[in-house]
Each structure stands twice: as C-alpha cells, then as structure tokens.
PDB file of C-alpha atoms in Angstrom:
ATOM      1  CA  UNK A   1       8.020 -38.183  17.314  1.00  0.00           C
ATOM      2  CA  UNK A   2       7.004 -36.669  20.294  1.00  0.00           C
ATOM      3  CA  UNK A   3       9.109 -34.026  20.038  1.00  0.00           C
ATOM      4  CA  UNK A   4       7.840 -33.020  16.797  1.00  0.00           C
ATOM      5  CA  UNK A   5       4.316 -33.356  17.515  1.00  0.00           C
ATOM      6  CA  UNK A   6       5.089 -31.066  20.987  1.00  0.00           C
ATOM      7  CA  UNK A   7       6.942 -28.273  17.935  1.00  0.00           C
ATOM      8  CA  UNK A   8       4.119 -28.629  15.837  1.00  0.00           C
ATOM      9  CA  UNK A   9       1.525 -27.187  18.875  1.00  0.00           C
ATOM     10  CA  UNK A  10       3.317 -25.030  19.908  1.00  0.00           C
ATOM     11  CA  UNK A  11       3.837 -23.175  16.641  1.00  0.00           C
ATOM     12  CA  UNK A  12      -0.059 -23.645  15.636  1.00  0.00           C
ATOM     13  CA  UNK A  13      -0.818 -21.850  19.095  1.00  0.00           C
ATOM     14  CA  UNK A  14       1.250 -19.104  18.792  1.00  0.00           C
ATOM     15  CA  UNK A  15       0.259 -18.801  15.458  1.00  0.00           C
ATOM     16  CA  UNK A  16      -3.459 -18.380  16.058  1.00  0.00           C
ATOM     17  CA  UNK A  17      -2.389 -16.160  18.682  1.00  0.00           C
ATOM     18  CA  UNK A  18      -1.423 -14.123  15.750  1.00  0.00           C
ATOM     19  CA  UNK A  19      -4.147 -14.139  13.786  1.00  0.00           C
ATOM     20  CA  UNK A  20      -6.242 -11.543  15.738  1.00  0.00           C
ATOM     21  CA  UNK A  21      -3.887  -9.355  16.336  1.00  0.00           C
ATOM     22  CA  UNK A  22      -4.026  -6.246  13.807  1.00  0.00           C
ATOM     23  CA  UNK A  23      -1.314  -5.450  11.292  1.00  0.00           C
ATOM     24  CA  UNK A  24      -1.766  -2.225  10.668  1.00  0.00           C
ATOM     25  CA  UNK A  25      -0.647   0.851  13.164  1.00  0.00           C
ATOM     26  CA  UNK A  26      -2.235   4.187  13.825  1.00  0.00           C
ATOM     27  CA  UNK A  27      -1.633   6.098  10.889  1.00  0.00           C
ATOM     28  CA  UNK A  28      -2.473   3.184   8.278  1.00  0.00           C
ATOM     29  CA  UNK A  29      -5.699   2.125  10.287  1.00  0.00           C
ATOM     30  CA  UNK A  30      -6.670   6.101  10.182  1.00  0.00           C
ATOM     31  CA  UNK A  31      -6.150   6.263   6.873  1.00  0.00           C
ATOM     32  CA  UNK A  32      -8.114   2.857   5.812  1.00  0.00           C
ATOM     33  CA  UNK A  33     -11.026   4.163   7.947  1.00  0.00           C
ATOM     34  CA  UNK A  34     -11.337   6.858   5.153  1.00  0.00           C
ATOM     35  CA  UNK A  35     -12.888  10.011   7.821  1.00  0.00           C
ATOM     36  CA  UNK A  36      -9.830  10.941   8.732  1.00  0.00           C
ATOM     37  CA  UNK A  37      -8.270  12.769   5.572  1.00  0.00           C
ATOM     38  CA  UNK A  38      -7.642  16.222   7.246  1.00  0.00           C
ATOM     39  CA  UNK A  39      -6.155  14.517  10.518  1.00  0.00           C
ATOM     40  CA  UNK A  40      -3.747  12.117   8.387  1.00  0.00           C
ATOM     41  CA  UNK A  41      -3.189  15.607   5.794  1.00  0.00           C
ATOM     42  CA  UNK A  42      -2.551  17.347   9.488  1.00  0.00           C
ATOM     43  CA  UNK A  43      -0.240  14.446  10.731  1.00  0.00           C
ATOM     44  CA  UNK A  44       2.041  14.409   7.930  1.00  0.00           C
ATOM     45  CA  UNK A  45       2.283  18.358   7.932  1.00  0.00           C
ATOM     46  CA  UNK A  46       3.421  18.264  11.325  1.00  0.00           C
ATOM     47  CA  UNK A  47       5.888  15.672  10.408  1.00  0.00           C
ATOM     48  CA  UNK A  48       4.510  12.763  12.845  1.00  0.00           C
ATOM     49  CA  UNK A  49       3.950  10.025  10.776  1.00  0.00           C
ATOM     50  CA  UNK A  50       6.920   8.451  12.214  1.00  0.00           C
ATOM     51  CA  UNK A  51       6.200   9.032  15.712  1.00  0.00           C
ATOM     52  CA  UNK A  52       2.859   7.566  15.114  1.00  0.00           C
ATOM     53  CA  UNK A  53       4.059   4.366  13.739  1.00  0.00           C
ATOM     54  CA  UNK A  54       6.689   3.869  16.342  1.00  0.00           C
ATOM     55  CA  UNK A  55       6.111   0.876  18.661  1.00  0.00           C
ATOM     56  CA  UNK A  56       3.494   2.565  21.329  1.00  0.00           C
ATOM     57  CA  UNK A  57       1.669   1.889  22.202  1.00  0.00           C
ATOM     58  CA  UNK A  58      -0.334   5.277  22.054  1.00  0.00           C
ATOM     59  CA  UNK A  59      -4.058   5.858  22.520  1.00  0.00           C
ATOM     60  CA  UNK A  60      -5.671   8.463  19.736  1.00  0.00           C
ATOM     61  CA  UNK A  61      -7.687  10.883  20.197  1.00  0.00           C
ATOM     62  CA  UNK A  62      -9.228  11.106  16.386  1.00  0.00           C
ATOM     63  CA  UNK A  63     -11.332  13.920  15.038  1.00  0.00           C
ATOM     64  CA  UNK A  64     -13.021  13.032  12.002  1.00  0.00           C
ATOM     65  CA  UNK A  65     -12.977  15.146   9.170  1.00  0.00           C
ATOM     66  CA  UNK A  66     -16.744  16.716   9.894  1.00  0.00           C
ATOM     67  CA  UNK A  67     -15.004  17.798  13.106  1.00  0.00           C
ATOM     68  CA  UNK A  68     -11.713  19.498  11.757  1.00  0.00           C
ATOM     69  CA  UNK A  69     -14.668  21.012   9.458  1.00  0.00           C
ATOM     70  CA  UNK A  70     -16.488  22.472  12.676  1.00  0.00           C
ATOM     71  CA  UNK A  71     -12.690  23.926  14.073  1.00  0.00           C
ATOM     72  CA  UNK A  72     -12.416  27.604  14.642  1.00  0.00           C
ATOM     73  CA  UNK A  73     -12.652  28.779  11.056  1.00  0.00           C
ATOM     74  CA  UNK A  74      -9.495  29.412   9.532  1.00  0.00           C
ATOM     75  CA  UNK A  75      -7.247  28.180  12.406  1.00  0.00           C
ATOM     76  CA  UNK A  76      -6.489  24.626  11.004  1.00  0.00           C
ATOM     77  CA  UNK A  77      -5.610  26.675   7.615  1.00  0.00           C
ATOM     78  CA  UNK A  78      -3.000  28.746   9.513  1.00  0.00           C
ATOM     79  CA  UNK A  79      -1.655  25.841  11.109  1.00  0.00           C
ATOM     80  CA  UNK A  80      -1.033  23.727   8.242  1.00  0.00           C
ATOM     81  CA  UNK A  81       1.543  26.632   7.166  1.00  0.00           C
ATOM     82  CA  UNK A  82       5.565  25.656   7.794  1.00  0.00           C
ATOM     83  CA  UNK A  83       6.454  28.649  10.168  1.00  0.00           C
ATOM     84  CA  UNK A  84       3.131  26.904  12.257  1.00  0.00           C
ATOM     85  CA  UNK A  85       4.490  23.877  12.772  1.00  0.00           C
ATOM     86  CA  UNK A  86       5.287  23.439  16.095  1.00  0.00           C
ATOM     87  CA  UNK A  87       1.647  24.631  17.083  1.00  0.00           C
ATOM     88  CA  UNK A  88       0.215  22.110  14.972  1.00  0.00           C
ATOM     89  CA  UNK A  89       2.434  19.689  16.593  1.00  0.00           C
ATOM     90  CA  UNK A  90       0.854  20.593  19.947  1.00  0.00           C
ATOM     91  CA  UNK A  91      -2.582  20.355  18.872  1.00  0.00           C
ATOM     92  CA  UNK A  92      -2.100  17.213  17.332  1.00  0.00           C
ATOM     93  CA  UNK A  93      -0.383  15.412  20.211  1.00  0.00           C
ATOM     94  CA  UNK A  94      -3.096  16.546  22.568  1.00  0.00           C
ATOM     95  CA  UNK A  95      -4.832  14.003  21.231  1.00  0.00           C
ATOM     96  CA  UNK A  96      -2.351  11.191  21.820  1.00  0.00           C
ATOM     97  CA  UNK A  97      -1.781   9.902  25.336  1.00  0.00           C
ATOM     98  CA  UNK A  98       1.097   7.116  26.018  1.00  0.00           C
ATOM     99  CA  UNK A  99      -0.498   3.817  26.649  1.00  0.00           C
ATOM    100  CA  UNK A 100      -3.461   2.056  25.406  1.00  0.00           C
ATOM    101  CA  UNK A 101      -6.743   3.066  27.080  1.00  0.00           C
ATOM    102  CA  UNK A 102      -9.590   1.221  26.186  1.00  0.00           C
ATOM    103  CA  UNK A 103     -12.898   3.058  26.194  1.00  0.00           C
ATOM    104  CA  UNK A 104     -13.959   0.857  29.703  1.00  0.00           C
ATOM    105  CA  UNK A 105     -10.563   2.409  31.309  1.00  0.00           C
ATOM    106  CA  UNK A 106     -11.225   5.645  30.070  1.00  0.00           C
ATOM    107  CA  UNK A 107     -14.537   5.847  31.863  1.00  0.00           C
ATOM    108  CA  UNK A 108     -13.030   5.386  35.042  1.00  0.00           C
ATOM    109  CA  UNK A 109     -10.057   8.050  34.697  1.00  0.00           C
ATOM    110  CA  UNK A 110     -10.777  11.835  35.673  1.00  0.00           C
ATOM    111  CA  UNK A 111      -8.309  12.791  33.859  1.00  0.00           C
ATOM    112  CA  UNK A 112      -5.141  11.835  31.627  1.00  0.00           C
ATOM    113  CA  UNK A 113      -1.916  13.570  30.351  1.00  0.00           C
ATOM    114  CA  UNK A 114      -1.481  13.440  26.508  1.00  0.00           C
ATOM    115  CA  UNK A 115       1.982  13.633  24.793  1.00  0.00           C
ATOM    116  CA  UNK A 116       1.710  17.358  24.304  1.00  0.00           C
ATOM    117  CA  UNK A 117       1.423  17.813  28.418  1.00  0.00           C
ATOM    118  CA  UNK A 118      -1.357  19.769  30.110  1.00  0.00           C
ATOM    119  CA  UNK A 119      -4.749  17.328  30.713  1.00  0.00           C
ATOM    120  CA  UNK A 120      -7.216  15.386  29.186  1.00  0.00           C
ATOM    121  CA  UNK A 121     -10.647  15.379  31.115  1.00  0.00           C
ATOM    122  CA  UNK A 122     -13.050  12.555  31.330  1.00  0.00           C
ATOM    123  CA  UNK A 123     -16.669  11.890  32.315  1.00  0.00           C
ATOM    124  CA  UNK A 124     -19.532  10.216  31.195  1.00  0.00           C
ATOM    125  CA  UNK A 125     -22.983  10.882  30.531  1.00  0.00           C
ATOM    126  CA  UNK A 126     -25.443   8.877  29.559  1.00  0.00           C
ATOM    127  CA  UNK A 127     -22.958   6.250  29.180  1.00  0.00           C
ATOM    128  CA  UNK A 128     -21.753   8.034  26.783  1.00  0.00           C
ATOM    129  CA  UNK A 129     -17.867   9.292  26.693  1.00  0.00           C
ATOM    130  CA  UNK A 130     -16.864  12.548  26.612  1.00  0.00           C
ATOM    131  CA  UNK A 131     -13.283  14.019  26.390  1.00  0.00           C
ATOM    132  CA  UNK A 132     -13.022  17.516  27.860  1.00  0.00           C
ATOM    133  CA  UNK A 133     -16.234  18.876  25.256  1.00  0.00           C
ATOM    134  CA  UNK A 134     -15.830  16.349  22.074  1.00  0.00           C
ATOM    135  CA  UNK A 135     -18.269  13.003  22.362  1.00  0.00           C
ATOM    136  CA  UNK A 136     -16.382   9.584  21.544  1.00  0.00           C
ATOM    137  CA  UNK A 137     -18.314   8.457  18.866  1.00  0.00           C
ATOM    138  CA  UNK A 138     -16.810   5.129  18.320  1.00  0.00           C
ATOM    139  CA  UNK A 139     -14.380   3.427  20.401  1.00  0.00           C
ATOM    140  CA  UNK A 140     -11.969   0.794  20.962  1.00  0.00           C
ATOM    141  CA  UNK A 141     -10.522   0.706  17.153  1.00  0.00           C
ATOM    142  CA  UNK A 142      -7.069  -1.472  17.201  1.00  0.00           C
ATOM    143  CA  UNK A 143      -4.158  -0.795  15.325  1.00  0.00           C
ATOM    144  CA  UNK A 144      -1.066  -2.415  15.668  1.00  0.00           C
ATOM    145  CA  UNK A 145       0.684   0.149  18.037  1.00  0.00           C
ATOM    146  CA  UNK A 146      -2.023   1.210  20.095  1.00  0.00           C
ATOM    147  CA  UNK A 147      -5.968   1.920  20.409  1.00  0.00           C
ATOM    148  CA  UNK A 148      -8.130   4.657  18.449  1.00  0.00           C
ATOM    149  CA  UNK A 149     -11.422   6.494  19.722  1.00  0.00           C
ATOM    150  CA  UNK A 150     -13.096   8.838  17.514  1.00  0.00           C
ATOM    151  CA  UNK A 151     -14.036  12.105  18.637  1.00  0.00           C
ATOM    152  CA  UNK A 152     -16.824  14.709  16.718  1.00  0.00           C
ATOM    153  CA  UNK A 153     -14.319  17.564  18.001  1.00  0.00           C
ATOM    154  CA  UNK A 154     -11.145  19.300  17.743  1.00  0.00           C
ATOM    155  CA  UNK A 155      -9.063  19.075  21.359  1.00  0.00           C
ATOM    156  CA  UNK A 156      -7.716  22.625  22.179  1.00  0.00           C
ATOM    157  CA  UNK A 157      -5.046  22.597  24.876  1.00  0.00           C
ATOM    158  CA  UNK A 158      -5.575  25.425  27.192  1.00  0.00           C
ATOM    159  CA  UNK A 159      -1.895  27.006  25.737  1.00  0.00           C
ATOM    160  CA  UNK A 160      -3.688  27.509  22.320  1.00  0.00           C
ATOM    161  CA  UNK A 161      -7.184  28.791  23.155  1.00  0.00           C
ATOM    162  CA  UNK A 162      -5.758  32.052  23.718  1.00  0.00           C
ATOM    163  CA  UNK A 163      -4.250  32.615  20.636  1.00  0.00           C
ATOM    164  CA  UNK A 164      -7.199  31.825  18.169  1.00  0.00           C
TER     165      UNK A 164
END
C-alpha cells in the first residue's frame, strides 16, 4: 500500500510539473500570436520551419508585422524570391541566438552571437531593452523550444547593409 501511495505522488508531482510548461514551439506560438504573418510567411520561404521546431532551445528575435512593414522598401520583396534564399536565411537567423535568454539576462549581456554569426548588441535605456536599434516591446514569451521577445524592427547584419 505504501508503495502505491509513494507511485501515486510521484506521478501527480511530475505531472503538475507539466502543466505549466508550454506545448507549443517557436513557430506555432508565432503564429497563434497572430503579428507575426510576414515573419512566419518569411520563415517558411527560407525553409526554417524545421530548424525552428527542433529541440532548442533558441531565443527569437521577432519583428512584428508593422516592423517588416517599416523594412527598407522593397528589400523583404526581393528576398522572399527563390534565387534569394540564402540571404533571407541570414537575415532571419540574425534574429535567433542558441539558448534561452530571458529578457533579465539579456539586460546584463553587451553583446550575443545569433545563429547567422556576426553580433547582437544590447543596452538598456530607460529600462527599456534595446537590440542593436529595434526596442523589445514585449518579452519573455515561452514556447516549447525556447523564449520569444518582440522587436518593432528588422535586424540587419552588418554583411547585408551594404547590399540594400
């Protein structure tokens, strides 16, 4: 009897362990959140749906739509074409770094490496977050794989700037 009673606690605990942890990853929690159409549109076109439901964990970097509106004009058209892949690939995963950083850990980084390579830069104003220029508007969003922070701008890795 005491053996059962011992099973039975044990498998309530671990089962309310469960119960806040979320159950959707990156891409599906993007795409529930409903501002994210062009980045999601974007993800798939650069064929990294996959990557971005993998097992993380991965910290995003997510520009809502009103900032992909605000991108250079015409650039995100261009590369959303097939022969631009691979630069839409490196855009993209400049916003991804390996890990999960939560907002407070962020604040105390200078900088950070994303996926892509080159850096990430950090600071805060006004307790407020920034990322190189774009503000993080909201932070802290879990998915299942990782950690979301929305950003009101497009990151541009130094590579691309150039060759607006």
């Amino acid at each position: 009897m005491k053996t059962i009673l011992l099973s039975v606690t044990a498998l309530l605990m671990s089962g309310s362990l469960l119960i806040g942890a979320p159950k959707k990853d990156i891409v599906d929690t993007a795409a529930e959140a409903g501002s994210f159409k062009t980045l999601i549109s974007a993800v798939k076109t650069a064929a990294l749906v996959d990557t971005l439901k993998g097992e993380g964990p991965f910290t995003v970097f997510a520009p809502t739509d009103e900032a992909f509106e605000k991108f250079w004009p015409g650039t995100l058209k261009n590369l959303l074409k097939p022969e631009n892949k691979d630069k839409l690939q490196m855009l993209l995963t400049y916003h991804v770094i390996s890990g999960k950083v939560k907002v407070r850990k962020a604040k105390k980084l200078e900088t950070a490496v994303p996926v892509s390579g080159g850096s990430l830069k950090f600071s805060a104003k006004n307790k407020e977050l920034y990322v190189n220029y774009a503000k993080v508007v909201k932070t802290n969003i879990k998915a299942s794989n990782g950690i979301i922070h929305v950003i009101d701008a497009v990151l541009v890795p130094n590579t691309m700037k150039n060759s607006k």
